[in-house]
Every structure is written in structure tokens, then in C-alpha cells.
Coordinates of C-alpha atoms in Angstrom, one line a residue:
M258 CA -6.7 6.1 18.5
A259 CA -7.7 6.0 15.0
A260 CA -4.9 6.9 12.3
P261 CA -5.2 9.0 9.5
F262 CA -4.2 6.0 7.0
V263 CA -4.7 2.6 7.6
T264 CA -3.9 -0.6 5.2
L265 CA -5.0 -4.0 5.5
S266 CA -2.5 -7.0 4.0
L267 CA -4.2 -10.2 4.6
N268 CA -1.8 -11.7 2.1
P269 CA 1.7 -9.9 2.1
A270 CA 4.7 -11.1 0.4
I271 CA 8.6 -10.9 0.6
D272 CA 9.3 -9.6 -2.9
Q273 CA 12.4 -11.2 -4.4
T274 CA 13.4 -8.9 -7.4
V275 CA 15.5 -11.0 -9.7
V276 CA 17.7 -8.7 -12.0
L277 CA 18.3 -10.0 -15.4
E278 CA 20.0 -8.6 -18.5
A279 CA 17.6 -9.8 -20.5
L280 CA 14.7 -12.6 -19.7
R281 CA 15.1 -15.6 -22.1
P282 CA 12.0 -17.9 -21.4
G283 CA 12.9 -21.6 -21.6
A284 CA 16.7 -20.9 -21.3
V285 CA 18.8 -20.5 -18.4
N286 CA 19.1 -17.1 -17.2
L287 CA 22.1 -15.6 -15.3
A288 CA 21.1 -13.2 -12.7
R289 CA 22.8 -9.8 -12.4
D290 CA 21.4 -9.2 -8.9
S291 CA 18.9 -10.1 -6.4
L292 CA 16.8 -7.9 -4.3
R293 CA 14.4 -8.5 -1.6
H294 CA 11.7 -6.2 0.1
A295 CA 8.9 -6.5 2.4
G296 CA 5.9 -6.5 0.3
G297 CA 2.3 -7.1 -0.7
K298 CA -0.1 -4.5 -2.0
G299 CA -1.2 -3.0 1.6
I300 CA 2.6 -2.8 2.5
N301 CA 3.4 -1.0 -0.4
V302 CA 0.4 1.6 0.0
A303 CA 1.8 2.1 3.5
A304 CA 5.7 2.5 2.7
C305 CA 4.6 5.1 0.0
L306 CA 2.1 6.7 2.2
A307 CA 5.1 7.1 5.0
D308 CA 7.5 8.5 2.3
W309 CA 5.0 11.0 1.8
G310 CA 5.0 12.0 5.3
A311 CA 1.7 10.5 6.5
F312 CA 1.1 8.9 9.6
V313 CA -0.3 5.4 8.6
T314 CA -0.9 2.0 10.6
A315 CA -0.2 -1.6 8.5
T316 CA -2.6 -4.4 9.9
G317 CA -3.1 -7.6 8.7
L318 CA -1.2 -11.4 9.0
L319 CA 2.6 -12.0 8.9
G320 CA 4.3 -15.0 9.3
E321 CA 6.5 -14.9 12.4
A322 CA 9.4 -17.1 11.0
N323 CA 10.6 -14.3 8.4
D324 CA 8.9 -10.8 9.7
A325 CA 12.5 -9.3 9.9
P326 CA 12.0 -7.3 6.4
F327 CA 8.9 -6.2 7.5
R328 CA 10.2 -5.0 11.3
A329 CA 12.8 -3.1 9.7
L330 CA 10.6 -1.3 7.0
F331 CA 7.9 -0.4 9.6
A332 CA 10.8 0.9 11.8
A333 CA 12.7 2.7 8.9
R334 CA 9.4 4.6 7.9
G335 CA 7.9 5.2 10.9
I336 CA 5.0 3.1 10.0
A337 CA 2.8 1.9 13.5
D338 CA 3.1 -2.2 13.2
C339 CA -0.5 -3.6 14.0
C340 CA 0.0 -6.8 12.2
I341 CA -0.8 -10.3 13.6
R342 CA 1.9 -13.0 13.6
I343 CA 1.2 -16.3 12.5
P344 CA 3.1 -19.5 12.6
G345 CA 5.0 -20.3 9.6
E346 CA 6.6 -17.9 6.8
T347 CA 5.3 -15.1 4.9
R348 CA 5.1 -16.1 1.3
T349 CA 7.9 -15.1 -1.1
N350 CA 7.0 -13.8 -4.5
I351 CA 9.4 -13.8 -7.5
K352 CA 9.8 -10.5 -9.9
L353 CA 11.6 -11.1 -12.9
L354 CA 13.3 -7.7 -14.0
D355 CA 14.1 -7.7 -17.5
E356 CA 16.6 -4.6 -18.1
A357 CA 16.7 -4.8 -21.7
K358 CA 12.6 -3.9 -22.0
G359 CA 12.1 -2.7 -18.4
D360 CA 9.8 -5.4 -18.2
T361 CA 8.8 -7.1 -15.1
T362 CA 7.5 -10.7 -14.6
D363 CA 5.7 -11.7 -11.4
I364 CA 5.3 -15.3 -10.4
N365 CA 3.2 -14.9 -7.1
L366 CA 2.5 -17.8 -4.7
P367 CA -0.8 -18.3 -2.9
G368 CA 0.1 -18.0 0.6
S369 CA -1.3 -20.1 3.4
P370 CA -4.8 -20.0 4.9
P371 CA -5.1 -18.2 8.4
S372 CA -6.8 -19.5 11.4
P373 CA -10.0 -18.2 12.4
E374 CA -8.4 -16.9 15.5
A375 CA -5.5 -15.1 13.6
L376 CA -8.0 -13.3 11.3
D377 CA -10.1 -12.1 14.1
Q378 CA -7.3 -10.5 15.8
A379 CA -6.2 -9.0 12.6
L380 CA -9.6 -7.8 11.9
A381 CA -10.1 -6.1 15.3
A382 CA -6.7 -4.4 14.8
L383 CA -8.0 -3.0 11.6
H384 CA -11.1 -1.7 13.4
A385 CA -9.1 -0.4 16.3
A386 CA -7.3 1.6 14.0
T387 CA -9.9 3.1 12.2
G388 CA -12.5 6.0 13.0
P389 CA -13.8 8.8 11.6
G390 CA -11.6 10.8 8.9
T391 CA -9.5 7.8 8.7
T392 CA -8.6 6.4 5.1
A393 CA -8.7 2.7 4.9
V394 CA -6.8 1.0 1.9
L395 CA -8.2 -2.6 1.6
S396 CA -5.8 -4.3 -1.3
G397 CA -4.0 -7.0 -2.4
S398 CA -5.0 -10.9 -2.8
L399 CA -7.3 -13.1 0.0
P400 CA -5.3 -16.0 1.3
P401 CA -6.5 -19.2 0.5
G402 CA -10.0 -20.2 2.7
L403 CA -11.1 -16.4 2.9
A404 CA -14.3 -15.8 1.4
A405 CA -14.5 -13.3 -1.7
E406 CA -17.1 -11.3 0.1
T407 CA -14.2 -10.2 2.7
Y408 CA -13.7 -7.0 1.5
A409 CA -17.1 -6.2 0.6
D410 CA -18.0 -7.0 4.3
L411 CA -15.3 -5.0 5.6
T412 CA -16.3 -2.2 3.7
G413 CA -19.6 -1.7 4.8
L414 CA -18.2 -2.1 8.3
L415 CA -15.4 0.4 7.9
V416 CA -17.9 2.9 6.3
E417 CA -20.3 2.5 9.3
Q418 CA -17.1 3.9 11.6
G419 CA -16.8 6.7 9.4
A420 CA -13.8 6.0 7.4
R421 CA -13.0 6.5 3.7
V422 CA -12.7 3.3 1.9
V423 CA -10.2 2.6 -1.1
V424 CA -10.2 -0.6 -2.7
D425 CA -7.6 -2.2 -5.1
A426 CA -8.7 -5.9 -5.6
S427 CA -9.3 -8.1 -8.5
G428 CA -11.3 -11.2 -9.5
A429 CA -13.8 -12.5 -7.3
A430 CA -13.0 -10.0 -4.3
L431 CA -13.6 -7.0 -6.6
S432 CA -16.8 -8.4 -8.1
A433 CA -18.0 -9.0 -4.6
V434 CA -17.0 -5.1 -3.6
L435 CA -19.4 -4.2 -6.8
A436 CA -22.2 -6.1 -5.9
G437 CA -22.3 -5.0 -2.1
P438 CA -25.0 -3.0 -0.4
V439 CA -22.3 -0.7 0.5
M440 CA -19.9 1.3 -2.2
P441 CA -16.4 2.2 -1.3
H442 CA -15.4 5.7 -1.8
A443 CA -12.8 4.8 -4.6
V444 CA -11.6 1.6 -6.6
K445 CA -8.4 1.3 -8.7
P446 CA -8.7 -1.5 -10.9
N447 CA -6.1 -1.9 -14.0
R448 CA -7.6 -2.3 -17.5
H449 CA -7.3 -6.3 -17.3
E450 CA -8.9 -6.3 -13.9
L451 CA -11.9 -3.9 -15.2
E452 CA -12.1 -6.3 -18.2
G453 CA -12.5 -9.4 -16.3
W454 CA -15.4 -7.7 -14.3
A455 CA -17.2 -6.4 -17.3
G456 CA -16.8 -9.8 -18.8
H457 CA -15.8 -8.2 -22.4
A458 CA -12.7 -6.3 -23.9
L459 CA -12.4 -2.8 -23.1
S460 CA -10.2 -1.8 -26.1
D461 CA -10.8 2.2 -26.2
R462 CA -11.1 5.0 -24.0
A463 CA -14.8 5.1 -24.6
A464 CA -15.3 1.3 -23.6
L465 CA -13.3 2.2 -20.5
L466 CA -15.3 5.3 -19.7
A467 CA -18.3 3.9 -19.7
V468 CA -18.0 1.0 -17.6
A469 CA -16.3 3.5 -15.3
R470 CA -19.3 5.9 -15.1
A471 CA -21.4 2.4 -15.0
L472 CA -19.7 1.9 -11.6
I473 CA -19.8 5.4 -10.9
A474 CA -23.6 4.9 -10.9
R475 CA -23.9 2.4 -8.4
G476 CA -22.3 4.7 -5.8
I477 CA -18.6 4.8 -5.9
G478 CA -17.0 8.1 -5.5
L479 CA -13.9 7.7 -7.6
V480 CA -13.2 5.0 -10.1
T481 CA -9.2 4.9 -11.6
V482 CA -8.2 2.8 -14.2
S483 CA -4.6 2.3 -14.4
L484 CA -3.7 1.9 -18.1
G485 CA 0.3 1.4 -17.9
A486 CA 2.2 3.6 -20.2
E487 CA -0.9 5.2 -21.3
G488 CA -1.4 6.5 -17.9
A489 CA -5.0 6.5 -15.7
L490 CA -8.4 7.3 -16.6
F491 CA -10.2 9.0 -13.4
V492 CA -13.7 9.2 -13.1
T493 CA -16.4 10.9 -10.6
V494 CA -20.0 11.8 -11.1
E495 CA -19.0 15.3 -12.1
A496 CA -16.0 14.7 -14.5
A497 CA -13.5 12.2 -16.0
V498 CA -9.9 13.1 -16.7
L499 CA -6.8 10.9 -18.2
V500 CA -3.3 11.6 -17.2
H501 CA -0.4 10.5 -19.1
P502 CA 2.8 9.5 -17.1
P503 CA 5.8 11.4 -17.9
E504 CA 8.9 10.2 -20.1
I505 CA 11.2 8.9 -17.5
A506 CA 13.8 6.2 -16.7
V507 CA 12.3 3.2 -15.2
A508 CA 14.2 1.6 -12.5
S509 CA 11.6 -1.0 -11.5
S510 CA 7.6 -1.4 -11.9
V511 CA 7.2 -3.5 -8.9
G512 CA 4.8 -1.4 -6.8
A513 CA 3.8 1.1 -9.0
G514 CA 0.2 0.5 -8.9
D515 CA 0.4 0.3 -5.2
A516 CA 2.3 3.8 -5.1
M517 CA -0.6 5.1 -7.4
V518 CA -3.3 3.8 -4.6
A519 CA -1.4 5.6 -2.1
G520 CA -1.5 8.8 -4.1
L521 CA -5.2 8.6 -4.5
A522 CA -5.6 8.1 -0.6
A523 CA -3.5 10.9 0.0
G524 CA -5.3 13.3 -2.5
L525 CA -9.0 11.9 -0.9
A526 CA -7.8 12.7 2.6
E527 CA -7.2 16.2 1.4
T528 CA -10.2 16.4 -0.7
L529 CA -8.4 17.5 -3.6
P530 CA -10.4 18.5 -6.8
L531 CA -10.5 15.7 -9.5
P532 CA -7.5 17.1 -11.6
A533 CA -5.1 17.6 -8.9
L534 CA -6.0 14.1 -7.3
A535 CA -5.3 12.8 -10.7
C536 CA -1.8 14.5 -11.2
R537 CA -0.8 13.5 -7.6
A538 CA -1.5 9.8 -8.2
T539 CA 0.4 9.6 -11.1
A540 CA 3.1 11.6 -9.8
F541 CA 3.1 8.8 -6.7
A542 CA 3.3 6.0 -9.7
A543 CA 5.8 7.8 -11.6
A544 CA 8.2 8.8 -8.6
K545 CA 8.2 4.9 -7.6
L546 CA 9.1 3.6 -11.2
Q547 CA 12.5 5.6 -10.7
R548 CA 13.3 3.6 -7.5
P549 CA 13.5 -0.4 -6.8
G550 CA 10.6 -1.5 -4.3
A551 CA 7.9 0.2 -2.9
Q552 CA 9.5 3.8 -2.2
L553 CA 9.3 7.5 -2.9
P554 CA 11.9 9.7 -3.3
G555 CA 10.4 12.4 -0.9
R556 CA 7.5 14.6 -1.1
A557 CA 9.0 17.7 -2.9
A558 CA 10.2 15.2 -5.7
V559 CA 6.7 14.0 -6.0
E560 CA 5.1 17.5 -6.0
A561 CA 7.4 18.5 -8.6
I562 CA 6.4 15.8 -10.8
A563 CA 2.8 16.4 -10.4
A564 CA 3.3 20.1 -11.1
G565 CA 4.2 19.0 -14.7
L566 CA 1.4 16.7 -15.7
R567 CA -1.8 17.6 -16.9
A568 CA -5.6 16.4 -16.4
E569 CA -6.8 16.2 -19.9
P570 CA -10.9 16.5 -19.5
L571 CA -12.8 13.9 -21.0
D572 CA -16.2 14.0 -22.8

């Protein structure tokens, strides 16, 4: 049976967040705390959608030797677990949280190449969970050995199945998606990722808007460019808006971009008009910032944040 939301995580991770009073590069740092969460972009998106109250299926690849945090997450959030287990361990990513600045430094390991058989099983699970009306989220890095065109090829297949496809990728994988014959319904690069694709700096709003509109002209329904503390730019063929985040106390920035992707997926599934969709996606990210790991405080709290936001129309 097709799920309303399905996420794919081909290179997930266990996120180990090391809490520091202040990060001092090149010096000995004494940690105040260390937290471990089942992570990876697709897993984070699934967790936030589940917190929103959506029915979501997680697909992808997990190392069988250390899948306990993922099993616990899926059970606690009511996420359907359709991930394929492979020999060995899921990689661990290190997040160094500087409490003084509120910044997080990421150290991401590459992961292990999956066997062709495991990959085929994972993609079969993805297709089995997808059908007309499903919102499919393809996000995160690809493990070693997979072609950069993996997400581009999957986009075509999932659209053919009647799914609404959201892609959050970077580098060669993003370039392949944007060069593919079938465009996703939405993409969410950040400024750095969009600059990497464009091949030059995008230092002001006009430059960002021009590149986003060029992507819209290729056939993408919605381009969202996350800008960190500056908010996010949301562009469709009809309009463009900018939403500034609210002033809130930041507990951790880990997973904030994934929360925004979850908010986009939720808004697209409800066919919200652009201003409402932009405010919801920004509220997802803002709500997550108040909590460690990829989690939301609940639907009512997210809706309250969204109600206080304004989508600024752009020329």
C-alpha cells in the first residue's frame, strides 16, 4: 500500500552531537555532553513528518550491526520501517555544538558502498511504498559506488508512478537531477549548494532569484533556497516570497534543513498556496531549532510559529 509520505535514505548516519562550551580549533576541548540520534537527511525528514502527525514510510539502507537507534526512533514515532539491513555498521557523523556561538561543526564520514542486491532491495521497497498521491522525498548524500544520476533516474520513475517528488541533494547528484529529462516537483538547495550548481557566487537576493527562476523555467514546480539566519526564498512560476525566521533560542541547528524539507513536503501534499507553504516550511525549521536532534514540539506549536510569520512578496 502506498504511503502518503515516503523517504529514501541510502547513506544514513548516527549523529553524535558533542556539546562544547566553546569550540577551540587546534586545542583540547572538554565536552559537556554527548548525544546520539538516528539521523541522515531522509531519516530526519521522516521523523519531523511523523511529529507533524503524518503517516510516513522510511526506506533505504541501514547497517545491521548498529540499527538499534533507528529501530527505537521508528517505534517511538510510528514510522513504517521498510529499510533494508546490510552487513556492518551505519556510519557515525560527528556534530560539534558550540554553545557560546550556537554554531554546529559537522564532520561527516563517507559511508560504505552497498552491494547491488541490497540496493535493488531498497529501491524495490521505495517503489512498493509509492503510488498516486504519495509525496516522495529523496534527500542526503549517496554512498560510495552509486552513480550521480541515481536521484535523477529515481525522479523519473517515481513521477511515472504518480508521486510528488521532493529532492534535497548537492554536488553532482543535484546537477544530475537538474539536467534530467524529468524534473522533481520541488528542490531545496541552500545558498552554497546553489552556488555550486551555478558556478559563481550568489551574493544578493536578485542573483538568487534569477537562478531560482532559471530552475523554474526548466520545469521544477517549487525552488526553495535556504539562507540560514536570513530565512528562505520560495519561488514558483507564479510568484516568489521570502520568509524571515522568528527570533528564538537555538538549542541545536542539526536537522533544521531537513525539518524545512518536511514542512515543504507537508505543504505540497495539502496544495497550500505559496505564502502559507513558505511560512509552514520555515516554522518547521524554526520549531526544530528549539530542540536537539530532528524533532518537532508538536503540530500546535509549529502552527503557532507559522501564524506569526510573514511571506514577503518579491518582484
